[in-house]
Amino acid sequence: MLGHTPSADRTAGGAGGNAPDRPVTAARRATKAVIPAAGLATRFLPATKAVPKELLPVVDRPVLQYIVEEAASASINDILLVTGRGKTSMVDHFDRNPYLESRLEAKGDIARLNAVRRTSELAEIYTCRQGEPLGLGHAVSYAESHVGGEPFAVLLADEFCAEDEPLLPSMLDLQAQTGGIVLSFIEIPEDQVNRYGIASVEEVDPSLAAVSDAGSVVKVTGLVEKPPVGEAPSNLAVVGRYVLPFSIFDAIRRTKPGSGGEIQLTDAMAILLAEGTPVHGIVYRGHRYDTGIPLGYLQATVQLACEREDLGPAFRQWLVDYLAGSSPAGGAS
Ligand code: G1P
């Protein structure tokens, strides 16, 4: 379903100034998400010259649909897509298409009809445009009036988390307990720290450690965006899933351009951390792929294709034969 962005509500809210590791009285679980999707996708050119990277298919669904499904299965049914120039087709994907639906109905192709209709029923999709891509923090700042004083999730549309290893529900539960910022991390090789937000962490209170099924919970003591190799406080990289208090918007306004000359979300979160907002993270145990680059995109595609009930058996067999150098010439048709 497509919707209109509701009128602005700039009530200040969110956490701040709480004792760093003590759970505050449970806050309301976030029910809205923001998907920043205005970027130029230079890492996947020329494929993304005219097609948004968010619409590249993984098996038979665009990457963005998986992200919306991930949010919906975590009970987030209100999603703000921050789009940009040339990316309107992303919005079309979640709209009804009565002509296509009536053609499929007339042909009796009910499976495809249901698949097409489902895209418009996953969530309420709202949109706004980021005129110039000036950084992730800048993109998130567009959500202020939509979010309306509540905590909210941010999902980066080029990062794919395996459906059967959900991360977001644990992050939302943890945020409802702490009222602060909740991040997730993966461990990366030391020579890749300059591509990510990096955190320094310590152990958490045992009462919080039990909240997550998705990985171990840690308390964040420092955050830095894309540090030079050799200068990072750890090898824990921030994954593109965030649950943020409303106070992030004020912090973004106070954030100066950082890495790459952009307004970085990591820098805004570091401001809140320094001011006493509790920041926790889950070291994710599941599979996460960067579908914004060809290698990660291929890995996600192969994993999903292997797992699909309809395609998996034939695809796995072909893959085994191919890797053994014995695949028959010609593929499926
Ligand atoms: C963004 C964030 C970074 C995070 C990364 C995850 O960077 O700024 O902190 O680690 O996403 O993919 P980008 O990939 O947009 O440069």
XYZ file of C-alpha atoms and ligand atoms in Angstrom:
349
model
C 0.000 0.000 0.000
C 1.260 3.444 -0.780
C 0.528 6.288 1.596
C 1.135 9.951 2.162
C 3.621 11.141 4.716
C 1.587 12.351 7.705
C 1.921 15.933 8.892
C 4.988 16.880 10.848
C 5.183 16.196 14.554
C 8.403 17.572 15.925
C 7.843 16.623 19.547
C 11.250 15.944 21.063
C 11.568 12.402 22.330
C 13.875 9.442 22.641
C 16.340 8.519 25.289
C 19.263 10.441 26.587
C 21.121 10.807 29.826
C 20.238 7.368 31.213
C 22.787 5.375 33.155
C 24.667 3.654 30.346
C 23.994 -0.032 30.990
C 20.848 -0.087 33.072
C 17.642 -1.011 31.221
C 15.164 1.869 31.538
C 11.468 1.140 31.951
C 10.408 -0.545 28.748
C 9.858 1.930 25.940
C 7.337 1.281 23.165
C 8.674 -1.135 20.531
C 9.403 0.739 17.302
C 6.686 0.310 14.670
C 8.116 2.382 11.808
C 11.154 1.957 9.593
C 13.128 4.182 7.272
C 14.878 2.799 4.196
C 17.400 5.266 2.741
C 17.540 4.504 -0.981
C 18.640 7.670 -2.755
C 22.258 6.637 -3.398
C 23.908 6.500 -6.811
C 25.071 2.867 -6.459
C 28.437 3.518 -8.082
C 29.806 0.168 -6.806
C 27.513 -1.723 -9.182
C 27.889 0.298 -12.404
C 27.022 -0.047 -15.212
C 24.083 -2.247 -14.066
C 22.798 0.579 -11.903
C 23.092 3.360 -14.485
C 19.342 3.264 -15.221
C 18.061 0.629 -12.753
C 18.100 1.332 -9.001
C 20.340 -1.181 -7.226
C 17.446 -1.775 -4.835
C 15.476 -3.313 -7.724
C 18.117 -5.801 -8.857
C 16.516 -9.239 -8.469
C 17.742 -11.862 -6.025
C 16.228 -14.976 -7.653
C 12.814 -13.474 -8.515
C 12.236 -10.620 -6.072
C 14.010 -7.270 -5.962
C 16.437 -6.808 -3.069
C 14.197 -4.051 -1.702
C 11.249 -6.420 -1.411
C 13.250 -8.700 0.884
C 14.093 -5.692 3.057
C 10.415 -4.663 3.269
C 9.480 -8.292 4.049
C 12.137 -8.376 6.782
C 10.583 -5.276 8.366
C 7.032 -6.611 7.971
C 7.909 -9.905 9.614
C 9.261 -7.920 12.574
C 5.785 -6.247 12.848
C 6.928 -3.026 11.193
C 4.191 -2.097 8.767
C 4.923 1.583 8.199
C 7.950 2.226 5.999
C 9.355 5.500 4.723
C 11.436 5.090 1.564
C 13.870 7.965 1.099
C 14.253 8.032 -2.670
C 16.115 10.162 -5.152
C 16.265 11.167 -8.791
C 15.585 8.330 -11.260
C 14.364 5.933 -8.576
C 10.576 6.237 -8.888
C 10.310 2.647 -10.152
C 11.093 1.490 -6.594
C 7.799 3.001 -5.483
C 5.929 1.456 -8.424
C 7.017 -1.974 -7.252
C 4.904 -1.606 -4.088
C 1.890 -0.092 -5.862
C -1.074 -1.976 -7.330
C -0.897 -2.741 -11.053
C -4.564 -3.338 -12.030
C -3.792 -3.982 -15.723
C -1.188 -6.658 -14.982
C -3.409 -8.186 -12.304
C -6.426 -8.437 -14.651
C -4.271 -10.055 -17.367
C -2.955 -12.660 -14.937
C -6.469 -13.260 -13.594
C -7.829 -13.749 -17.117
C -5.087 -16.310 -17.815
C -5.869 -18.094 -14.556
C -2.248 -17.609 -13.423
C -3.190 -17.389 -9.764
C 0.281 -18.034 -8.313
C 1.789 -15.065 -10.180
C -1.301 -12.943 -9.500
C -0.878 -13.535 -5.774
C 2.857 -12.794 -5.973
C 2.148 -9.495 -7.762
C -0.647 -8.476 -5.352
C 1.427 -9.383 -2.329
C 3.979 -6.652 -3.064
C 1.311 -3.995 -2.482
C 0.064 -5.622 0.714
C 3.328 -6.045 2.625
C 3.344 -2.675 4.366
C 2.233 0.943 4.155
C 4.970 2.505 2.004
C 5.498 6.254 2.267
C 8.084 8.150 0.270
C 10.055 11.341 0.348
C 12.933 12.590 -1.821
C 16.428 13.402 -0.753
C 17.402 16.085 -3.278
C 21.130 15.510 -2.940
C 22.782 12.421 -1.425
C 24.824 14.147 1.300
C 25.322 11.120 3.548
C 23.410 8.519 5.544
C 22.762 10.899 8.448
C 21.379 13.452 6.002
C 19.091 10.793 4.443
C 17.758 9.731 7.848
C 17.064 13.368 8.784
C 14.275 13.391 6.172
C 12.275 10.988 8.349
C 11.851 13.360 11.300
C 8.269 14.465 10.694
C 7.196 10.978 9.628
C 8.568 9.218 12.683
C 6.568 11.421 15.067
C 8.540 11.330 18.306
C 8.908 7.536 18.535
C 11.896 5.193 18.215
C 12.264 3.769 14.711
C 14.324 1.317 12.678
C 16.652 2.098 9.762
C 17.325 -0.639 7.212
C 19.942 -0.139 4.505
C 18.540 -1.484 1.265
C 21.771 -3.001 -0.036
C 22.319 -5.275 2.937
C 20.665 -8.599 3.014
C 20.100 -10.653 6.173
C 19.059 -14.287 5.737
C 15.306 -14.658 6.283
C 15.657 -17.679 8.540
C 18.188 -15.900 10.798
C 16.193 -12.777 11.737
C 18.081 -9.946 13.369
C 15.567 -7.106 13.544
C 13.129 -8.598 16.125
C 15.925 -8.969 18.696
C 17.136 -5.434 17.976
C 13.612 -4.032 18.469
C 13.177 -5.943 21.747
C 16.536 -4.707 23.001
C 15.714 -1.097 22.096
C 12.347 -1.348 23.892
C 14.295 -2.406 27.013
C 17.068 0.182 26.877
C 15.310 3.126 25.212
C 18.604 3.992 23.524
C 20.392 3.097 20.286
C 20.647 -0.521 19.145
C 23.108 -1.580 16.441
C 24.327 -4.858 15.065
C 27.827 -5.921 14.131
C 29.751 -8.427 12.110
C 33.395 -9.246 12.551
C 35.440 -8.204 9.535
C 39.088 -8.617 8.458
C 41.324 -5.835 9.847
C 42.126 -4.529 6.374
C 38.435 -3.709 5.701
C 37.781 -1.425 8.690
C 38.007 1.658 6.465
C 34.761 0.612 4.705
C 32.497 0.550 7.784
C 31.407 2.206 10.995
C 33.488 0.516 13.723
C 32.603 0.137 17.411
C 34.511 -0.415 20.626
C 32.489 -2.544 23.035
C 32.408 -4.141 26.470
C 30.287 -6.764 28.220
C 26.668 -6.009 29.107
C 24.554 -6.495 32.148
C 23.408 -10.181 32.104
C 19.734 -9.115 32.070
C 20.273 -7.611 28.611
C 22.420 -10.459 27.327
C 19.358 -12.715 27.348
C 17.257 -10.454 25.082
C 18.733 -11.538 21.763
C 18.342 -14.757 19.782
C 20.349 -13.335 16.892
C 23.776 -13.076 18.532
C 25.529 -11.890 21.688
C 24.656 -8.479 23.109
C 27.434 -5.971 23.810
C 27.556 -2.486 25.249
C 29.045 0.103 22.882
C 31.663 2.459 24.316
C 32.844 4.178 21.128
C 31.923 4.614 17.454
C 33.997 5.804 14.518
C 33.078 5.985 10.833
C 35.528 4.382 8.378
C 38.762 4.659 10.418
C 42.055 4.165 8.557
C 43.412 0.586 8.593
C 45.546 0.170 11.707
C 43.642 2.818 13.687
C 40.332 1.049 14.351
C 39.291 0.292 17.944
C 38.128 -3.223 16.936
C 37.052 -5.284 13.939
C 33.327 -5.014 14.780
C 31.638 -3.389 11.790
C 28.221 -1.746 11.948
C 25.677 -3.650 9.823
C 22.946 -1.709 8.007
C 20.242 -2.239 10.655
C 19.691 0.393 13.350
C 17.020 1.065 15.956
C 17.219 4.687 16.990
C 15.567 6.997 19.495
C 13.913 10.165 18.200
C 16.721 12.250 19.741
C 18.904 11.184 16.762
C 17.368 13.977 14.657
C 18.654 16.679 16.962
C 22.065 14.978 16.986
C 22.122 14.861 13.169
C 21.483 18.625 13.114
C 24.572 19.041 15.300
C 26.724 16.713 13.153
C 29.401 18.262 10.960
C 30.447 16.668 7.659
C 32.718 13.694 8.408
C 34.085 10.795 6.356
C 33.831 11.578 2.634
C 32.598 15.095 3.467
C 29.159 13.606 4.269
C 26.807 13.905 7.257
C 27.388 10.502 8.818
C 24.832 8.665 10.961
C 27.715 7.106 12.915
C 28.934 10.582 13.944
C 25.426 11.589 15.106
C 25.179 8.370 17.152
C 28.617 9.100 18.640
C 27.288 12.466 19.846
C 24.378 10.767 21.661
C 26.726 8.134 23.090
C 29.010 10.845 24.491
C 25.974 12.563 26.028
C 24.876 9.431 27.894
C 22.385 7.681 25.602
C 22.758 3.909 26.091
C 24.109 2.222 22.959
C 24.067 -1.562 22.567
C 24.776 -3.921 19.743
C 24.141 -7.508 18.726
C 27.068 -9.387 17.201
C 25.046 -11.057 14.462
C 25.467 -14.784 14.045
C 23.565 -15.062 10.765
C 24.514 -14.568 7.138
C 24.676 -10.968 5.943
C 25.493 -10.025 2.366
C 26.322 -6.685 0.763
C 24.103 -6.804 -2.324
C 25.428 -3.395 -3.409
C 28.535 -5.067 -4.882
C 28.642 -7.883 -7.433
C 30.293 -10.477 -5.128
C 27.847 -10.026 -2.226
C 24.950 -9.941 -4.666
C 26.038 -13.250 -6.205
C 26.485 -14.838 -2.768
C 22.984 -13.794 -1.674
C 21.535 -15.053 -4.952
C 23.236 -18.449 -4.688
C 22.242 -18.914 -1.031
C 18.608 -18.077 -1.735
C 18.447 -20.134 -4.900
C 19.853 -23.159 -3.042
C 17.299 -22.731 -0.250
C 14.226 -22.338 -2.461
C 11.928 -25.376 -2.383
C 10.959 -24.989 -6.039
C 14.391 -24.195 -7.522
C 16.823 -25.468 -4.907
C 17.151 -29.165 -5.813
C 17.779 -28.522 -9.527
C 20.013 -25.508 -8.876
C 22.142 -27.269 -6.263
C 22.625 -30.236 -8.560
C 23.665 -27.957 -11.408
C 26.048 -26.069 -9.081
C 27.719 -29.258 -7.862
C 28.137 -30.473 -11.454
C 29.395 -27.073 -12.583
C 32.003 -26.896 -9.808
C 33.091 -30.437 -10.631
C 33.479 -29.369 -14.254
C 30.810 -31.783 -15.421
C 27.746 -29.604 -16.000
C 25.930 -30.353 -19.252
C 26.135 -27.681 -21.939
C 23.091 -25.412 -21.931
C 20.972 -24.551 -18.941
C 17.352 -24.627 -17.944
C 14.775 -22.985 -20.126
C 27.163 2.810 5.867
C 27.474 3.343 7.264
C 28.546 2.492 7.934
C 28.090 1.047 7.970
C 27.772 0.578 6.541
C 27.198 -0.814 6.557
O 28.306 3.011 5.060
O 27.891 4.685 7.154
O 28.756 2.940 9.239
O 29.090 0.231 8.549
O 26.799 1.436 5.919
O 27.070 -1.296 5.256
P 28.227 2.974 3.432
O 28.211 1.524 3.055
O 26.952 3.673 3.056
O 29.448 3.681 2.978
